[in-house]
Short mmCIF file of C-alpha atoms in Angstrom, two decimals:
data_model
loop_
_atom_site.label_atom_id
_atom_site.label_comp_id
_atom_site.label_asym_id
_atom_site.label_seq_id
_atom_site.Cartn_x
_atom_site.Cartn_y
_atom_site.Cartn_z
CA UNK A 9 -1.95 -2.93 -28.80
CA UNK A 10 -2.66 -3.55 -32.48
CA UNK A 11 -1.60 -0.03 -33.51
CA UNK A 12 1.71 -0.24 -31.64
CA UNK A 13 2.39 -3.61 -33.26
CA UNK A 14 1.75 -2.14 -36.70
CA UNK A 15 4.15 0.75 -36.04
CA UNK A 16 6.85 -1.62 -34.76
CA UNK A 17 6.60 -3.84 -37.84
CA UNK A 18 6.66 -0.79 -40.11
CA UNK A 19 9.87 0.31 -38.38
CA UNK A 20 11.32 -3.16 -38.90
CA UNK A 21 10.36 -3.06 -42.59
CA UNK A 22 11.90 0.41 -43.02
CA UNK A 23 15.17 -0.84 -41.50
CA UNK A 24 15.16 -3.81 -43.87
CA UNK A 25 14.57 -1.58 -46.90
CA UNK A 26 17.48 0.68 -45.93
CA UNK A 27 19.75 -2.32 -45.45
CA UNK A 28 18.59 -3.82 -48.74
CA UNK A 29 19.38 -0.60 -50.62
CA UNK A 30 22.85 -0.37 -49.08
CA UNK A 31 23.61 -3.95 -50.19
CA UNK A 32 22.79 -3.04 -53.78
CA UNK A 33 25.55 -0.45 -53.88
CA UNK A 34 28.41 -2.84 -54.65
CA UNK A 35 31.08 -1.23 -56.79
CA UNK A 36 34.37 -2.53 -55.43
CA UNK A 37 35.92 -5.81 -54.36
CA UNK A 38 35.84 -4.54 -50.79
CA UNK A 39 32.07 -3.95 -51.07
CA UNK A 40 31.65 -7.49 -52.37
CA UNK A 41 33.62 -8.90 -49.44
CA UNK A 42 31.52 -6.93 -46.94
CA UNK A 43 28.32 -8.20 -48.55
CA UNK A 44 29.50 -11.84 -48.44
CA UNK A 45 30.50 -11.48 -44.79
CA UNK A 46 27.17 -9.91 -43.81
CA UNK A 47 24.95 -12.06 -46.04
CA UNK A 48 24.01 -14.72 -43.41
CA UNK A 49 22.92 -11.99 -41.00
CA UNK A 50 21.12 -10.13 -43.80
CA UNK A 51 19.25 -13.29 -44.85
CA UNK A 52 18.26 -13.98 -41.24
CA UNK A 53 16.96 -10.40 -40.95
CA UNK A 54 15.02 -10.77 -44.22
CA UNK A 55 13.37 -13.99 -42.99
CA UNK A 56 12.49 -12.31 -39.71
CA UNK A 57 10.89 -9.36 -41.50
CA UNK A 58 8.97 -11.71 -43.80
CA UNK A 59 7.53 -13.65 -40.84
CA UNK A 60 6.47 -10.48 -39.03
CA UNK A 61 4.83 -8.97 -42.11
CA UNK A 62 2.95 -12.23 -42.78
CA UNK A 63 1.78 -12.36 -39.16
CA UNK A 64 0.65 -8.73 -39.28
CA UNK A 65 -1.24 -9.42 -42.49
CA UNK A 66 -3.12 -12.30 -40.91
CA UNK A 67 -3.92 -10.26 -37.80
CA UNK A 68 -5.14 -7.38 -39.97
CA UNK A 69 -7.41 -9.80 -41.83
CA UNK A 70 -8.91 -11.09 -38.56
CA UNK A 71 -9.38 -7.57 -37.19
CA UNK A 72 -11.15 -6.48 -40.37
CA UNK A 73 -13.30 -9.58 -40.88
CA UNK A 74 -14.57 -9.57 -37.27
CA UNK A 75 -15.02 -5.76 -37.07
CA UNK A 76 -12.72 -5.67 -34.06
CA UNK A 77 -11.80 -1.98 -34.36
CA UNK A 78 -15.47 -0.96 -34.37
CA UNK A 79 -16.11 -3.26 -31.40
CA UNK A 80 -13.11 -1.89 -29.52
CA UNK A 81 -14.28 1.69 -30.02
CA UNK A 82 -17.75 0.84 -28.71
CA UNK A 83 -16.24 -0.95 -25.70
CA UNK A 84 -14.22 2.17 -24.89
CA UNK A 85 -17.27 4.41 -25.24
CA UNK A 86 -19.37 2.15 -23.00
CA UNK A 87 -16.63 2.39 -20.38
CA UNK A 88 -15.98 6.13 -20.62
CA UNK A 89 -19.06 7.93 -21.96
CA UNK A 90 -22.68 7.87 -20.80
CA UNK A 91 -24.87 8.00 -23.92
CA UNK A 92 -27.56 5.37 -23.50
CA UNK A 93 -29.69 5.84 -26.61
CA UNK A 94 -26.85 5.82 -29.13
CA UNK A 95 -24.86 3.11 -27.38
CA UNK A 96 -27.92 0.85 -27.06
CA UNK A 97 -28.54 1.14 -30.79
CA UNK A 98 -24.87 0.37 -31.55
CA UNK A 99 -24.89 -2.68 -29.29
CA UNK A 100 -28.04 -3.93 -31.06
CA UNK A 101 -26.40 -3.49 -34.47
CA UNK A 102 -23.26 -5.33 -33.41
CA UNK A 103 -25.24 -8.29 -32.06
CA UNK A 104 -27.23 -8.56 -35.30
CA UNK A 105 -24.13 -8.16 -37.49
CA UNK A 106 -23.23 -11.65 -38.76
CA UNK A 107 -19.54 -10.71 -39.06
CA UNK A 108 -19.34 -9.99 -35.31
CA UNK A 109 -18.30 -13.00 -33.23
CA UNK A 110 -20.82 -14.17 -30.61
CA UNK A 111 -18.30 -13.80 -27.77
CA UNK A 112 -17.56 -10.20 -28.80
CA UNK A 113 -21.30 -9.46 -28.83
CA UNK A 114 -21.65 -10.99 -25.35
CA UNK A 115 -18.81 -8.82 -24.05
CA UNK A 116 -20.56 -5.68 -25.33
CA UNK A 117 -23.76 -6.65 -23.51
CA UNK A 118 -21.78 -7.25 -20.30
CA UNK A 119 -20.34 -3.74 -20.51
CA UNK A 120 -23.79 -2.33 -21.25
CA UNK A 121 -25.21 -4.16 -18.23
CA UNK A 122 -22.57 -2.78 -15.87
CA UNK A 123 -22.95 0.76 -17.20
CA UNK A 124 -26.76 0.96 -17.45
CA UNK A 125 -27.91 -1.51 -14.78
CA UNK A 126 -30.16 1.08 -13.11
CA UNK A 127 -31.07 3.13 -16.19
CA UNK A 128 -34.81 3.78 -16.47
CA UNK A 129 -34.86 2.53 -20.06
CA UNK A 130 -32.62 -0.47 -19.48
CA UNK A 131 -33.01 -2.93 -22.37
CA UNK A 132 -31.10 -5.91 -20.97
CA UNK A 133 -33.95 -8.35 -21.52
CA UNK A 134 -34.11 -7.47 -25.22
CA UNK A 135 -30.32 -7.69 -25.62
CA UNK A 136 -30.21 -11.11 -23.94
CA UNK A 137 -32.92 -12.29 -26.33
CA UNK A 138 -30.86 -11.05 -29.29
CA UNK A 139 -27.85 -12.95 -27.97
CA UNK A 140 -29.91 -16.14 -27.89
CA UNK A 141 -31.02 -15.47 -31.46
CA UNK A 142 -27.36 -15.05 -32.44
CA UNK A 143 -26.69 -18.58 -31.27
CA UNK A 144 -25.35 -18.23 -27.74
CA UNK A 145 -26.53 -20.82 -25.24
CA UNK A 146 -28.72 -20.01 -22.26
CA UNK A 147 -25.73 -20.73 -20.03
CA UNK A 148 -23.59 -18.19 -21.89
CA UNK A 149 -26.30 -15.54 -21.76
CA UNK A 150 -26.77 -16.16 -18.02
CA UNK A 151 -23.34 -14.60 -17.60
CA UNK A 152 -25.03 -11.20 -17.96
CA UNK A 153 -26.91 -11.76 -14.69
CA UNK A 154 -23.84 -13.38 -13.15
CA UNK A 155 -21.66 -10.33 -13.82
CA UNK A 156 -24.24 -8.08 -12.15
CA UNK A 157 -24.40 -10.41 -9.14
CA UNK A 158 -20.63 -10.23 -8.92
CA UNK A 159 -19.91 -6.57 -9.76
CA UNK A 160 -23.21 -4.71 -10.02
CA UNK A 161 -23.82 -1.31 -8.43
CA UNK A 162 -24.71 -2.83 -5.05
CA UNK A 163 -21.53 -4.90 -5.00
CA UNK A 164 -19.01 -2.32 -6.20
CA UNK A 165 -16.93 -0.15 -3.91
CA UNK A 166 -15.97 3.32 -5.06
CA UNK A 167 -17.10 5.29 -8.09
CA UNK A 168 -16.27 3.06 -11.07
CA UNK A 169 -17.56 5.43 -13.75
CA UNK A 170 -16.65 8.71 -12.07
CA UNK A 171 -20.23 9.92 -11.90
CA UNK A 172 -20.89 10.31 -8.18
CA UNK A 173 -19.84 13.95 -8.22
CA UNK A 174 -21.33 16.40 -10.72
CA UNK A 175 -18.35 18.70 -10.23
CA UNK A 176 -15.76 15.98 -10.85
CA UNK A 177 -17.72 14.81 -13.89
CA UNK A 178 -17.81 18.35 -15.33
CA UNK A 179 -14.09 18.78 -14.71
CA UNK A 180 -13.28 15.51 -16.49
CA UNK A 181 -15.43 16.51 -19.46
CA UNK A 182 -13.74 19.91 -19.65
CA UNK A 183 -10.27 18.35 -19.43
CA UNK A 184 -11.13 15.90 -22.19
CA UNK A 185 -12.43 18.72 -24.38
CA UNK A 186 -9.23 20.75 -23.90
CA UNK A 187 -6.76 17.88 -24.30
CA UNK A 188 -8.75 15.90 -26.84
CA UNK A 189 -8.63 12.12 -27.12
CA UNK A 190 -5.62 11.06 -29.16
CA UNK A 191 -6.82 7.48 -29.62
CA UNK A 192 -10.45 6.36 -29.40
CA UNK A 193 -9.24 2.82 -28.72
CA UNK A 194 -7.37 3.75 -25.52
CA UNK A 195 -9.75 6.19 -23.81
CA UNK A 196 -10.29 4.03 -20.74
CA UNK A 197 -7.88 4.26 -17.83
CA UNK A 198 -8.04 1.64 -15.07
CA UNK A 199 -8.73 2.63 -11.46
CA UNK A 200 -5.15 1.58 -10.71
CA UNK A 201 -3.92 4.61 -12.69
CA UNK A 202 -5.78 6.97 -10.34
CA UNK A 203 -4.49 5.12 -7.27
CA UNK A 204 -0.87 5.31 -8.42
CA UNK A 205 -1.27 9.00 -9.30
CA UNK A 206 -2.63 9.63 -5.79
CA UNK A 207 0.37 7.79 -4.28
CA UNK A 208 2.79 9.86 -6.34
CA UNK A 209 1.14 13.10 -5.21
CA UNK A 210 0.85 12.01 -1.56
CA UNK A 211 -2.95 12.07 -1.74
CA UNK A 212 -3.82 8.43 -1.20
CA UNK A 213 -6.69 8.24 1.29
CA UNK A 214 -5.81 6.30 4.42
CA UNK A 215 -9.49 5.47 4.83
CA UNK A 216 -9.31 3.44 1.61
CA UNK A 217 -5.71 2.23 2.00
CA UNK A 218 -4.67 2.14 5.68
CA UNK A 219 -0.93 2.27 6.30
CA UNK A 220 1.17 1.01 9.17
CA UNK A 221 2.98 3.69 11.12
CA UNK A 222 6.69 3.28 11.73
CA UNK A 223 6.05 3.61 15.47
CA UNK A 224 4.83 0.51 17.32
CA UNK A 225 2.98 -0.86 14.28
CA UNK A 226 0.02 1.50 14.72
CA UNK A 227 -2.39 2.08 11.84
CA UNK A 228 -2.77 5.57 10.40
CA UNK A 229 -6.33 6.90 10.25
CA UNK A 230 -5.75 10.33 8.73
CA UNK A 231 -7.39 11.58 5.55
CA UNK A 232 -4.28 11.13 3.41
CA UNK A 233 -0.65 10.25 3.69
CA UNK A 234 1.17 13.44 2.70
CA UNK A 235 4.24 12.98 4.90
CA UNK A 236 6.36 11.11 2.37
CA UNK A 237 5.93 9.92 -1.20
CA UNK A 238 7.36 6.42 -1.65
CA UNK A 239 9.84 5.73 -4.41
CA UNK A 240 9.10 2.01 -4.67
CA UNK A 241 5.50 0.74 -4.89
CA UNK A 242 4.42 -2.91 -4.99
CA UNK A 243 0.88 -3.63 -6.20
CA UNK A 244 -0.49 -7.15 -5.87
CA UNK A 245 -3.93 -7.97 -7.26
CA UNK A 246 -5.65 -10.84 -5.48
CA UNK A 247 -7.96 -12.35 -8.09
CA UNK A 248 -5.82 -11.28 -11.02
CA UNK A 249 -4.55 -8.25 -12.87
CA UNK A 250 -5.06 -7.23 -16.50
CA UNK A 251 -2.95 -6.37 -19.52
CA UNK A 252 -4.27 -2.80 -19.41
CA UNK A 253 -3.11 -2.42 -15.81
CA UNK A 254 0.27 -3.85 -16.81
CA UNK A 255 0.55 -1.25 -19.58
CA UNK A 256 -0.42 1.48 -17.11
CA UNK A 257 2.39 0.45 -14.77
CA UNK A 258 4.83 0.23 -17.69
CA UNK A 259 3.97 3.77 -18.82
CA UNK A 260 4.33 5.16 -15.28
CA UNK A 261 7.74 3.54 -14.85
CA UNK A 262 8.83 4.83 -18.27
CA UNK A 263 7.60 8.37 -17.61
CA UNK A 264 10.14 9.13 -14.86
CA UNK A 265 7.37 10.29 -12.53
CA UNK A 266 9.47 9.61 -9.43
CA UNK A 267 8.02 6.26 -8.42
CA UNK A 268 8.86 2.76 -9.58
CA UNK A 269 5.95 0.32 -9.56
CA UNK A 270 6.07 -3.47 -9.43
CA UNK A 271 2.79 -5.16 -10.43
CA UNK A 272 1.89 -8.69 -9.45
CA UNK A 273 -1.23 -10.81 -9.14
CA UNK A 274 -2.61 -14.29 -8.80
CA UNK A 275 -2.98 -14.39 -12.61
CA UNK A 276 -3.25 -12.16 -15.70
CA UNK A 277 -6.83 -11.99 -16.93
CA UNK A 278 -8.33 -11.41 -20.33
CA UNK A 279 -12.09 -11.08 -20.78
CA UNK A 280 -12.57 -14.81 -21.37
CA UNK A 281 -10.65 -15.98 -18.31
CA UNK A 282 -12.33 -13.36 -16.11
CA UNK A 283 -15.90 -14.16 -17.14
CA UNK A 284 -15.20 -17.89 -16.83
CA UNK A 285 -13.95 -17.34 -13.28
CA UNK A 286 -16.98 -15.21 -12.38
CA UNK A 287 -19.33 -17.89 -13.71
CA UNK A 288 -17.49 -20.64 -11.82
CA UNK A 289 -17.44 -18.59 -8.62
CA UNK A 290 -21.17 -17.88 -8.67
CA UNK A 291 -21.96 -21.47 -9.70
CA UNK A 292 -20.05 -22.77 -6.68
CA UNK A 293 -21.83 -20.26 -4.48
CA UNK A 294 -25.24 -21.37 -5.77
CA UNK A 295 -24.27 -25.00 -5.25
CA UNK A 296 -23.18 -24.47 -1.66
CA UNK A 297 -26.38 -22.50 -0.91
CA UNK A 298 -28.51 -25.34 -2.27
CA UNK A 299 -26.71 -27.92 -0.15
#
C-alpha cells in the first residue's frame, strides 16, 4: 500500500545517504581508486533513488489533492463498522467535496448501499441524486442498483459483515478494543483470511466446502475436517481475485503458520474492473430476458 511504498523509498534514500557520506571520506590514493571503481554503480544508484523519490512525490500530490487517505479511511469504516448516522454524513460530505473524484464518490455510495441496504433510514435515493449533481451519468449511477442486484443481502451467501451472531459481534468488538487497530487504512480483512485460518486450524466446515474422501471418492459430510491440516493449499477464484486477497495470502505464507497457499483466479480485479464486469453481466442478463 501507499504507506509501505513510502517506507521502502525512505529506506532506499537512507541507504543512498550513507553511501554518499562514505564516498566523501577520501583521504588516500587507495580511497580515490575505490571511488573511481565504484562511481558507475554509485551514479546508477543515485539515478534510481532520484526516480523513486520523484515518483513518490507525484503520488503524494495525487493522494493529497484527491483526499484519498480520507476516502480510504471511510471505505474501511463502511466495511468494518456499523455507524449509519455518522457514515451517511461523511459520504454526503465526500460527494459534495469538489476535490473528491466522481468515481471515488461512486465507490463510497456502493459500499454504503451494500452495508445499509435494509436500514430503516436508508438514504440511497438522496445519495444517487447527489451523484447526479456531481456530474455522473445516469448509467454510472445505475451501478448502485446493479451492485445490489448482484450482491445484495438476498444474493449473498454467508455473513459478509459478521453481524448474524450477537455473541460473535461482541467478541470481535472486544478483541478490537484489546488489540487496537494499528492502521485505520487496513482494518478490513477479506473473507478468504477467515477461510484460510479455518483450514489451518482444521475447522473448515464441510457443509460449506465439501471434501473428497481418500476412499472410493466419497464426499465428506461431517461438520468440519479435523483429521488432518493440509500443508499446501490452492485457492482459485472463479470471477477474479483482488489485490487485498493477494496480500492476505502473502502475509500468511510469510508468517510461517504451517500452510503454504497458492492463489489464482480468472483475473485480478480492482474496483473499476469489478464494477464494469457487474454492469456488463447484468446488462447481458437484462438483454436476454427482453429477447
